[in-house]
PDB file of N, CA and C in Angstrom:
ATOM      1  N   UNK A   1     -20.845  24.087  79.359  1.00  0.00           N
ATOM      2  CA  UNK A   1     -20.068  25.274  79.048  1.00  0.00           C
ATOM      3  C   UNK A   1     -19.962  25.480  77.540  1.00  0.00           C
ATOM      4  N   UNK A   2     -19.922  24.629  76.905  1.00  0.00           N
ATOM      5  CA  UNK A   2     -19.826  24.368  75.203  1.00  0.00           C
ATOM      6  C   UNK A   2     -20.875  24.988  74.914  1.00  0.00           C
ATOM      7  N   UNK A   3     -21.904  24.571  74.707  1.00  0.00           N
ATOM      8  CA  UNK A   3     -23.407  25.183  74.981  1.00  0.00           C
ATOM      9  C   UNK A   3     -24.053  26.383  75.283  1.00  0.00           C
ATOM     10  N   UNK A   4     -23.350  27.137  75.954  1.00  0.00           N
ATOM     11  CA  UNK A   4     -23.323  28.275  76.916  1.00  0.00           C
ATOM     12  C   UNK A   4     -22.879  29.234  75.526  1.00  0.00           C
ATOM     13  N   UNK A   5     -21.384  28.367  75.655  1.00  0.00           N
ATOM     14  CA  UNK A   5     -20.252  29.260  74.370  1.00  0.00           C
ATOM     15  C   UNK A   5     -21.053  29.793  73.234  1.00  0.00           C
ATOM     16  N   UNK A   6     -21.444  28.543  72.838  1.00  0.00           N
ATOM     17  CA  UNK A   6     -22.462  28.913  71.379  1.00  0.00           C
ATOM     18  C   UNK A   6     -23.491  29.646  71.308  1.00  0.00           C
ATOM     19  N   UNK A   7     -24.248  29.559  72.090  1.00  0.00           N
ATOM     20  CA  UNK A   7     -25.476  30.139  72.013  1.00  0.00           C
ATOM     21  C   UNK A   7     -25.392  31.735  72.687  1.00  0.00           C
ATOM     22  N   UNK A   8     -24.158  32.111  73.246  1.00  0.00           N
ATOM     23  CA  UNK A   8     -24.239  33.531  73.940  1.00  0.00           C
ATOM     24  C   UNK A   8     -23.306  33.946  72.464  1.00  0.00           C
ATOM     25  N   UNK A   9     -22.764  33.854  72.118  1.00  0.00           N
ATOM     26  CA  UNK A   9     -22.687  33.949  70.772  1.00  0.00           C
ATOM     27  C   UNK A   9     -23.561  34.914  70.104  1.00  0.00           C
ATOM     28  N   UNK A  10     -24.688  34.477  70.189  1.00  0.00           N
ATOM     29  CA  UNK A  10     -25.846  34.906  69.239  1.00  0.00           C
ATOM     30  C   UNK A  10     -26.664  35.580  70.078  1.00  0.00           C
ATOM     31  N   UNK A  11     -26.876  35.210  71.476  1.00  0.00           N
ATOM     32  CA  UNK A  11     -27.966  35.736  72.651  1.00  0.00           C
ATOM     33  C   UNK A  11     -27.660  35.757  73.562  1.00  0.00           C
ATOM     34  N   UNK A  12     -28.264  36.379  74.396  1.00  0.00           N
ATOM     35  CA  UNK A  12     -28.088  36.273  75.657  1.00  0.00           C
ATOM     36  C   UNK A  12     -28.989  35.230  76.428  1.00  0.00           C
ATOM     37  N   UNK A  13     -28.209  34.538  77.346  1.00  0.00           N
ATOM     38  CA  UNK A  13     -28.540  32.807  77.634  1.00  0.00           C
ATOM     39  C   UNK A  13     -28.998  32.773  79.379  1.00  0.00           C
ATOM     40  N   UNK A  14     -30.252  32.802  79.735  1.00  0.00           N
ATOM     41  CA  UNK A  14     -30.407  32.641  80.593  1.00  0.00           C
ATOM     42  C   UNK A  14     -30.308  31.161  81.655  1.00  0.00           C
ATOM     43  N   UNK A  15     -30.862  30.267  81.371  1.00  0.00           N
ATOM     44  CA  UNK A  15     -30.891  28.838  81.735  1.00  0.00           C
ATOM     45  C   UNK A  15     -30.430  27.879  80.731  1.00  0.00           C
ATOM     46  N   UNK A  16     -30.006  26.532  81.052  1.00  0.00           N
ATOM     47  CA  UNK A  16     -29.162  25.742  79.763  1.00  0.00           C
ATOM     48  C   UNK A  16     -29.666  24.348  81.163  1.00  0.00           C
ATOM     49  N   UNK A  17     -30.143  23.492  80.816  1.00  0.00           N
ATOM     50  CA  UNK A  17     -30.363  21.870  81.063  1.00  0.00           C
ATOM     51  C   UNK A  17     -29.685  20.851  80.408  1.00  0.00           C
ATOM     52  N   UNK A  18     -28.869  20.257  80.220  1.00  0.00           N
ATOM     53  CA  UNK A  18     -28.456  19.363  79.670  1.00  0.00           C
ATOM     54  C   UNK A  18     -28.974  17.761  80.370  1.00  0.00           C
ATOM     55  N   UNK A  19     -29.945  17.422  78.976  1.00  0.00           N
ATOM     56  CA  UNK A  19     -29.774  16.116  79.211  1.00  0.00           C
ATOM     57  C   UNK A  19     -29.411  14.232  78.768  1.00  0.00           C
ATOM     58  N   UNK A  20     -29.032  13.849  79.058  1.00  0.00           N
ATOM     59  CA  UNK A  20     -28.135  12.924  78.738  1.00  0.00           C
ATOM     60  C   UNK A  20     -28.511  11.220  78.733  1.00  0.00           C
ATOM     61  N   UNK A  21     -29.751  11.173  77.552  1.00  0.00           N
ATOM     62  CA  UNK A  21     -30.366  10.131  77.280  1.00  0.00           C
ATOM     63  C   UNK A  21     -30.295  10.041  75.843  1.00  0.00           C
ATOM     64  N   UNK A  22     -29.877   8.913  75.379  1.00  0.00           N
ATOM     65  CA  UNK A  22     -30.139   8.832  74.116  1.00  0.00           C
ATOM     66  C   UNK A  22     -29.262   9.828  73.160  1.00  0.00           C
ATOM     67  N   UNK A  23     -27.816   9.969  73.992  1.00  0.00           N
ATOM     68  CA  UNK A  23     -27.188  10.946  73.129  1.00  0.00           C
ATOM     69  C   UNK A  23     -27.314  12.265  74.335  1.00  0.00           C
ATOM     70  N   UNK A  24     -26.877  13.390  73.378  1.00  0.00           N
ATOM     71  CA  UNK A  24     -27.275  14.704  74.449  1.00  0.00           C
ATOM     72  C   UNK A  24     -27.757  15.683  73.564  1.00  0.00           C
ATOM     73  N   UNK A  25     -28.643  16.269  74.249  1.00  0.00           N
ATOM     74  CA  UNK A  25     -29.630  17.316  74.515  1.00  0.00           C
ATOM     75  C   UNK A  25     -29.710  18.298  75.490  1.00  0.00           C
ATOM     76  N   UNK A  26     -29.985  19.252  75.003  1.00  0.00           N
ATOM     77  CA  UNK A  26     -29.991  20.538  75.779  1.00  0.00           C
ATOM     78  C   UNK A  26     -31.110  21.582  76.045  1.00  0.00           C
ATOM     79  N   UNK A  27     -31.388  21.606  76.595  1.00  0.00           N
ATOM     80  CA  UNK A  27     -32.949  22.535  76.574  1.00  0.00           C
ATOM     81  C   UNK A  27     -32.003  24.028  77.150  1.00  0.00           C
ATOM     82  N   UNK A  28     -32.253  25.191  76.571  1.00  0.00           N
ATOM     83  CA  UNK A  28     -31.969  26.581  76.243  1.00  0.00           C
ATOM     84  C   UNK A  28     -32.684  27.268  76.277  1.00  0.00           C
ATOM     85  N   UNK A  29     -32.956  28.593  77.327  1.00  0.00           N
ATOM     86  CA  UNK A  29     -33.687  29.409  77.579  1.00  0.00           C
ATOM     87  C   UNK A  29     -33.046  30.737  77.448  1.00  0.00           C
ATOM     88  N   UNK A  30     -33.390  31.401  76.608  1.00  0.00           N
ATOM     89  CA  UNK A  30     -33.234  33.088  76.249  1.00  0.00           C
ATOM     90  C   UNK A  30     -33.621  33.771  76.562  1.00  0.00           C
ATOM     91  N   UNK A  31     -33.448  35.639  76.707  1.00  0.00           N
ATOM     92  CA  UNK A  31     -33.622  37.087  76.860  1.00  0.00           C
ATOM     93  C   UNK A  31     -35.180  36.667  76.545  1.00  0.00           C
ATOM     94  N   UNK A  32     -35.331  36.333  75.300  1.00  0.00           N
ATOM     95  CA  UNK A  32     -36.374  37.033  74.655  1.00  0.00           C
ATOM     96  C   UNK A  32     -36.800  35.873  73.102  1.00  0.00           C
ATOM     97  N   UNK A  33     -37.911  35.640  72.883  1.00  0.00           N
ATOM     98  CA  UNK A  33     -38.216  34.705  71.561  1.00  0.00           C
ATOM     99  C   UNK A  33     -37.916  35.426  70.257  1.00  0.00           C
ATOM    100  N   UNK A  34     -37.361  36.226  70.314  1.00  0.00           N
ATOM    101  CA  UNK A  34     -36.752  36.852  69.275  1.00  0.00           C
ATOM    102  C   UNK A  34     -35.540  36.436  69.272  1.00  0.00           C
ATOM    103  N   UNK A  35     -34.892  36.416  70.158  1.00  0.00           N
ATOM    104  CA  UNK A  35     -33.204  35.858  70.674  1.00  0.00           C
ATOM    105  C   UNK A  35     -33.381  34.444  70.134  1.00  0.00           C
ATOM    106  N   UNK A  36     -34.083  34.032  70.627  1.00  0.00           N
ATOM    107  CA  UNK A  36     -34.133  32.093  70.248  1.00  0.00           C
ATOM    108  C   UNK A  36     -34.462  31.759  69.100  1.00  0.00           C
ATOM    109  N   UNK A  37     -35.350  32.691  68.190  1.00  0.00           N
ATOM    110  CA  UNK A  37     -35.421  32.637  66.714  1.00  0.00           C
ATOM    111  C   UNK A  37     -34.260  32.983  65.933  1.00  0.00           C
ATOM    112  N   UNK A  38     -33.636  33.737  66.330  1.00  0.00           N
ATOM    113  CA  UNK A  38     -31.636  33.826  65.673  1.00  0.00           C
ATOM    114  C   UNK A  38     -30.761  33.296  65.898  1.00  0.00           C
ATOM    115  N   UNK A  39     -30.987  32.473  66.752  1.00  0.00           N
ATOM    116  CA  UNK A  39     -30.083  31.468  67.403  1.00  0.00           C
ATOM    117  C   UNK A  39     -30.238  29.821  66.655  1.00  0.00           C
ATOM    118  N   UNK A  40     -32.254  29.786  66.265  1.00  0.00           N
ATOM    119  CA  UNK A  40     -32.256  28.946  65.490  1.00  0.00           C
ATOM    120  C   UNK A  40     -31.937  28.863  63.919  1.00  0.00           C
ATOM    121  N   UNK A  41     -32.154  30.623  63.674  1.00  0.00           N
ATOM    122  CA  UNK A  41     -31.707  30.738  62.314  1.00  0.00           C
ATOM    123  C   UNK A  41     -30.381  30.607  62.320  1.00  0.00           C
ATOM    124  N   UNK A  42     -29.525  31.129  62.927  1.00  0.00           N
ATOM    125  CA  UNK A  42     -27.702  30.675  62.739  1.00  0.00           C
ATOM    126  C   UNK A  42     -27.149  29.600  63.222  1.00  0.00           C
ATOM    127  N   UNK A  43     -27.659  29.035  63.588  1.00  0.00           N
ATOM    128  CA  UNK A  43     -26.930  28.105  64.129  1.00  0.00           C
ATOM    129  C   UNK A  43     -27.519  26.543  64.067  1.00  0.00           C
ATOM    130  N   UNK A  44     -29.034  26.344  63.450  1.00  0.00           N
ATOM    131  CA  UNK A  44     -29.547  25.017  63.484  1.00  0.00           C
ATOM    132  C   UNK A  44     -28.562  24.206  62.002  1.00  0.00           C
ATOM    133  N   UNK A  45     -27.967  23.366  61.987  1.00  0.00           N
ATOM    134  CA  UNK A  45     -27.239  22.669  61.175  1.00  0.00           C
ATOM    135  C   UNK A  45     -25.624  22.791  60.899  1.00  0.00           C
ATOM    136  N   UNK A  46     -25.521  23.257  61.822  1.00  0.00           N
ATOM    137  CA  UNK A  46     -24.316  23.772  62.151  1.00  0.00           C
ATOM    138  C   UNK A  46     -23.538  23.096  62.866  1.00  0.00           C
ATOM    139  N   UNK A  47     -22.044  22.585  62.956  1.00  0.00           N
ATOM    140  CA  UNK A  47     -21.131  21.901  64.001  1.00  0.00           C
ATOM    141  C   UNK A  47     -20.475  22.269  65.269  1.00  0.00           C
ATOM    142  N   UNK A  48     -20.292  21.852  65.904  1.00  0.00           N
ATOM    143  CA  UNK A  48     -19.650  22.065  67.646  1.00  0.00           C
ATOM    144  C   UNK A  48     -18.756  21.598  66.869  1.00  0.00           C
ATOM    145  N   UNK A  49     -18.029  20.999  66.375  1.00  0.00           N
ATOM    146  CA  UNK A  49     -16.880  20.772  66.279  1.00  0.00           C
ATOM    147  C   UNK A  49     -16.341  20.537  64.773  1.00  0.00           C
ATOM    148  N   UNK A  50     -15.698  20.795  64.048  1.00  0.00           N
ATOM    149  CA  UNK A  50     -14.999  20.513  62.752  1.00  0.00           C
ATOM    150  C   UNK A  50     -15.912  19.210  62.105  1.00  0.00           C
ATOM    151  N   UNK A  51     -16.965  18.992  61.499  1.00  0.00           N
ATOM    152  CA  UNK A  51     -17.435  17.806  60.997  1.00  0.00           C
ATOM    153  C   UNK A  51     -17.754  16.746  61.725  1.00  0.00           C
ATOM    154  N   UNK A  52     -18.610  17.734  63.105  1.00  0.00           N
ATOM    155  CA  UNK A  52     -19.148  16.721  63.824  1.00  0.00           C
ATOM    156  C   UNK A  52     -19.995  17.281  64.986  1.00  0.00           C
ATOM    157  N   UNK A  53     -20.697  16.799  65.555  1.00  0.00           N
ATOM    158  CA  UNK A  53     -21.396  17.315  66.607  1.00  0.00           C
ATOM    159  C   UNK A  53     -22.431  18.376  66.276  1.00  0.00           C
ATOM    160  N   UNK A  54     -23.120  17.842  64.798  1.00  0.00           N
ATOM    161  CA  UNK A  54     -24.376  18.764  64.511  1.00  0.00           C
ATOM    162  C   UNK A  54     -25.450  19.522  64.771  1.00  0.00           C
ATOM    163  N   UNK A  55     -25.731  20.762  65.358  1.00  0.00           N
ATOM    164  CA  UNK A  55     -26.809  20.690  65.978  1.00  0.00           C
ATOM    165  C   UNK A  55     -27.836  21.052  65.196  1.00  0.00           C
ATOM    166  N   UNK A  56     -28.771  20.329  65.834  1.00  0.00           N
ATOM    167  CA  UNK A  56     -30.586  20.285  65.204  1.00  0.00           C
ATOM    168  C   UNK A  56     -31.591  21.220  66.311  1.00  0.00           C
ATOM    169  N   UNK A  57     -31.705  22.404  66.046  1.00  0.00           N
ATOM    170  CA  UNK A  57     -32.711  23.314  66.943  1.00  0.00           C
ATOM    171  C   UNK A  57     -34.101  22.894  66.392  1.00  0.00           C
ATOM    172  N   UNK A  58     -34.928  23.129  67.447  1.00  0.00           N
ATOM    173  CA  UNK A  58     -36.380  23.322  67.586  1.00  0.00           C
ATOM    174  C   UNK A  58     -36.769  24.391  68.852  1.00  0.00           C
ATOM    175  N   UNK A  59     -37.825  24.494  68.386  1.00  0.00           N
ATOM    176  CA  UNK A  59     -38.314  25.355  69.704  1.00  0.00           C
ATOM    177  C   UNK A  59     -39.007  24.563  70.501  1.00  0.00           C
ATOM    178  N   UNK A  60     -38.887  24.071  71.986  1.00  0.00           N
ATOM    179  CA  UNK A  60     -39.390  23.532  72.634  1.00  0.00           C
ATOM    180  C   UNK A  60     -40.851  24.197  73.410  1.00  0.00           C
ATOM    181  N   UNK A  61     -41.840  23.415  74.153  1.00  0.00           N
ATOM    182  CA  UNK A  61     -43.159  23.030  74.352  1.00  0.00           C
ATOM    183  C   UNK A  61     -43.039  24.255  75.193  1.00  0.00           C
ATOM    184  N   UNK A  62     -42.157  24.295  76.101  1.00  0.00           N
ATOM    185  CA  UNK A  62     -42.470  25.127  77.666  1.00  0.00           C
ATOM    186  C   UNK A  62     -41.727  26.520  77.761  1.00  0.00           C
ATOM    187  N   UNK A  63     -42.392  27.486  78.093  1.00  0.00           N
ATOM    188  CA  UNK A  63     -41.820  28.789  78.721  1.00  0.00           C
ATOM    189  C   UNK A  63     -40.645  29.472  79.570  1.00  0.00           C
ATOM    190  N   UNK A  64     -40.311  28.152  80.117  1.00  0.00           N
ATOM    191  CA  UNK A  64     -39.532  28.725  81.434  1.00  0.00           C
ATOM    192  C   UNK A  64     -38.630  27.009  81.794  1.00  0.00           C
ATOM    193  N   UNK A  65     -37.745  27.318  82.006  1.00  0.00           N
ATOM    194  CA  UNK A  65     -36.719  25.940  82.682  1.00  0.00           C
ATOM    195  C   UNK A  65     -36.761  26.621  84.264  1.00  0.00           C
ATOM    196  N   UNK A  66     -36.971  25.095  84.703  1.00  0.00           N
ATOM    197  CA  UNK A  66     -36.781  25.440  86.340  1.00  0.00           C
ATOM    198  C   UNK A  66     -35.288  24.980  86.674  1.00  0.00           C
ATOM    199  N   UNK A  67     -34.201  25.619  87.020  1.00  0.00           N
ATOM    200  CA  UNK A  67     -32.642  24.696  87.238  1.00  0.00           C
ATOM    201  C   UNK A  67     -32.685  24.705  88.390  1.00  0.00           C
ATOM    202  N   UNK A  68     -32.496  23.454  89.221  1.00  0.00           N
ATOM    203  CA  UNK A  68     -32.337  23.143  91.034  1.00  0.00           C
ATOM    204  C   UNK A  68     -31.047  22.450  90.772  1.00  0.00           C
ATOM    205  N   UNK A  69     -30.295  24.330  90.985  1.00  0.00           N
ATOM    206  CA  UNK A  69     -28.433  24.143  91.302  1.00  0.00           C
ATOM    207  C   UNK A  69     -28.028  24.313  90.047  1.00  0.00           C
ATOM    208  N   UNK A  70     -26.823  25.050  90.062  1.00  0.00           N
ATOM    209  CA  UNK A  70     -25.763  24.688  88.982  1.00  0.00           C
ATOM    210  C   UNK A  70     -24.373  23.597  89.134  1.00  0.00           C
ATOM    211  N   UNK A  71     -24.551  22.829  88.073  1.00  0.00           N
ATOM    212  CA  UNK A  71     -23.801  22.209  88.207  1.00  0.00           C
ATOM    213  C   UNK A  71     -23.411  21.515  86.450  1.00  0.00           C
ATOM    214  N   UNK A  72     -22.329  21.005  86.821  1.00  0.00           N
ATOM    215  CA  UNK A  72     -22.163  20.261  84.945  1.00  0.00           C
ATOM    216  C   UNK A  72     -22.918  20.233  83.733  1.00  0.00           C
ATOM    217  N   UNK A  73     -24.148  20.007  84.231  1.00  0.00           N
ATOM    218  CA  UNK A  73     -25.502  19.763  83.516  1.00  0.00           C
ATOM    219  C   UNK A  73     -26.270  20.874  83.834  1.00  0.00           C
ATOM    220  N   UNK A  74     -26.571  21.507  84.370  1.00  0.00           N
ATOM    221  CA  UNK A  74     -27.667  22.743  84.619  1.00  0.00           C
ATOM    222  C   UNK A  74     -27.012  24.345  85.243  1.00  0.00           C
ATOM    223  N   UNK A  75     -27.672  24.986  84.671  1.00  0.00           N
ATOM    224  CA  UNK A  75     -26.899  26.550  84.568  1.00  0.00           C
ATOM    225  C   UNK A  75     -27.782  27.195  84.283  1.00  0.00           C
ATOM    226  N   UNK A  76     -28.023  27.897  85.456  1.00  0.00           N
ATOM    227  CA  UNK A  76     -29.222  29.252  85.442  1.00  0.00           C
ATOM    228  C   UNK A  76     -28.174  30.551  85.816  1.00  0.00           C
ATOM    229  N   UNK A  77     -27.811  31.212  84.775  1.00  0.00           N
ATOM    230  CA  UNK A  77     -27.814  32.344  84.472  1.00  0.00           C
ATOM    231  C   UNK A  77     -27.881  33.799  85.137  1.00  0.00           C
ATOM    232  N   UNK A  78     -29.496  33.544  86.256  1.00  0.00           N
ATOM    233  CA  UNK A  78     -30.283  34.484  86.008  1.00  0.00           C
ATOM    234  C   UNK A  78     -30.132  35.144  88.077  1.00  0.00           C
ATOM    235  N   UNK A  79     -29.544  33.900  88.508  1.00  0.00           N
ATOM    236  CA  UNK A  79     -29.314  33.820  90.124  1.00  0.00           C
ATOM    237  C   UNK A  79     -28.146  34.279  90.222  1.00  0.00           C
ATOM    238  N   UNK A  80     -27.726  35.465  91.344  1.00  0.00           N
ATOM    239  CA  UNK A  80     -26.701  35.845  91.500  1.00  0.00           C
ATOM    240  C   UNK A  80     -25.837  34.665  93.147  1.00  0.00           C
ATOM    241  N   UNK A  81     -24.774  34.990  93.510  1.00  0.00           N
ATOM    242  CA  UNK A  81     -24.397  33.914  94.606  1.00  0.00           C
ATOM    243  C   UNK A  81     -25.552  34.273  95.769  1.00  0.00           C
ATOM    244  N   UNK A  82     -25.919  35.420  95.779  1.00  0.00           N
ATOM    245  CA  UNK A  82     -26.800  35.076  97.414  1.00  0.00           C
ATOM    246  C   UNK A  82     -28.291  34.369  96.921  1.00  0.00           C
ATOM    247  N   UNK A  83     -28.730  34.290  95.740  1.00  0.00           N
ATOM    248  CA  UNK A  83     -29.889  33.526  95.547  1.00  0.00           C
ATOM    249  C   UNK A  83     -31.078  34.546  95.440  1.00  0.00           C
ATOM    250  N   UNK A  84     -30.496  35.660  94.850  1.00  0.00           N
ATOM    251  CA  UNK A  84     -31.646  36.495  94.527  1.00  0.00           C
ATOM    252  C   UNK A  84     -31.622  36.358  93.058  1.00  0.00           C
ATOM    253  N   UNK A  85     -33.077  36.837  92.110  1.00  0.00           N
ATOM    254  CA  UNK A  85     -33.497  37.061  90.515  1.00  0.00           C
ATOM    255  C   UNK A  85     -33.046  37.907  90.108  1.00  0.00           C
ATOM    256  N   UNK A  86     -31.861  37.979  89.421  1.00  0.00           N
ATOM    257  CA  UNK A  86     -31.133  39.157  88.632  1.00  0.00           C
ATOM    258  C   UNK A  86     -32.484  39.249  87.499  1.00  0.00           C
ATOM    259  N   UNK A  87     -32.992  38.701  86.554  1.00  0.00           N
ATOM    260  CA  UNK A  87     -33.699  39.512  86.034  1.00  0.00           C
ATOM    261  C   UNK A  87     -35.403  37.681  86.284  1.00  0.00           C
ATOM    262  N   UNK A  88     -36.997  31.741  75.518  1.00  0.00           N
ATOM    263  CA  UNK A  88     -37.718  31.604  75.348  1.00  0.00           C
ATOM    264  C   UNK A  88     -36.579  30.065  74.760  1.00  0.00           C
ATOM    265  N   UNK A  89     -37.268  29.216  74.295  1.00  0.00           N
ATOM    266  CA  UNK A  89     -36.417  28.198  74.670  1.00  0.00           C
ATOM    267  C   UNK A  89     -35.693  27.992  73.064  1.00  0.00           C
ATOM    268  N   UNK A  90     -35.052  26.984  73.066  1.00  0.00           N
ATOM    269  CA  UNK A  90     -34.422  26.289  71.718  1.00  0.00           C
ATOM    270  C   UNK A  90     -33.813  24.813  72.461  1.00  0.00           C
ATOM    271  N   UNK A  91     -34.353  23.884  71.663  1.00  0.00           N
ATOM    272  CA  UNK A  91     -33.481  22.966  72.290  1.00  0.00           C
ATOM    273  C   UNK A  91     -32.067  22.322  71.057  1.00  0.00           C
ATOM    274  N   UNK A  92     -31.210  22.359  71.550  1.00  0.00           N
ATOM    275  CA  UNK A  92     -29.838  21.550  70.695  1.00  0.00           C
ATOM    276  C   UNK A  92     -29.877  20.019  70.611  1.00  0.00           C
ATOM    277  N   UNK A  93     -29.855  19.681  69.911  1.00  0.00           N
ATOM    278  CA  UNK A  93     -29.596  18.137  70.376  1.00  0.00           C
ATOM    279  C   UNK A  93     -27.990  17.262  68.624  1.00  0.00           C
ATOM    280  N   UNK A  94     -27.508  16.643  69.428  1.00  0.00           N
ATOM    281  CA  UNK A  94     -26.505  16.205  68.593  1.00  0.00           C
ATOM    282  C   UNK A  94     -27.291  14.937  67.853  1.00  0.00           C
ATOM    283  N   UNK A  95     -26.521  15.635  66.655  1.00  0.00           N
ATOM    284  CA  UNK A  95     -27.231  14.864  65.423  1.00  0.00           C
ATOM    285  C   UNK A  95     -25.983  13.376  65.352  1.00  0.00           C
TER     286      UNK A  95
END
């Protein structure tokens, strides 16, 4: 949800993965690669929290996040409740 917060902020946020190795990471999927390029310009070095929780953007390898379910960790956006398609990435990771 933190994640969500920030980045709709700047874009509109279709899919969000969170994963939880080695620290946490987030893989972030956007409208559009224009959306995810302003999202990396405002926001890469920037804090989640008052002097802490840095995030470091990149643009990640793949096109599309697949999310099976929402839940704590994964949030697709893009599925309405009956499971139909209502309609580019950045990943966060704490520094």
């Amino acid at each position: 949800e933190v994640i969500h917060k920030i980045c709709s902020f700047v874009g509109k946020v279709l899919r969000i993965i969170i994963v939880r190795k080695r620290g946490v990471q987030a893989l972030v999927e956007f409208d559009s690669p224009e959306t995810a390029s302003k999202v990396k310009v405002e926001l890469n070095g920037a804090d989640i929290y008052s002097g802490c929780c840095t995030l470091k953007i990149e643009f990640a390898k793949i096109n599309r996040l697949i999310v099976r379910g929402n839940d704590q960790d994964n949030l697709d956006l893009t599925v309405d409740e009956t499971g139909r398609l209502m309609f580019y990435f950045v990943t966060l990771s704490r520094v």
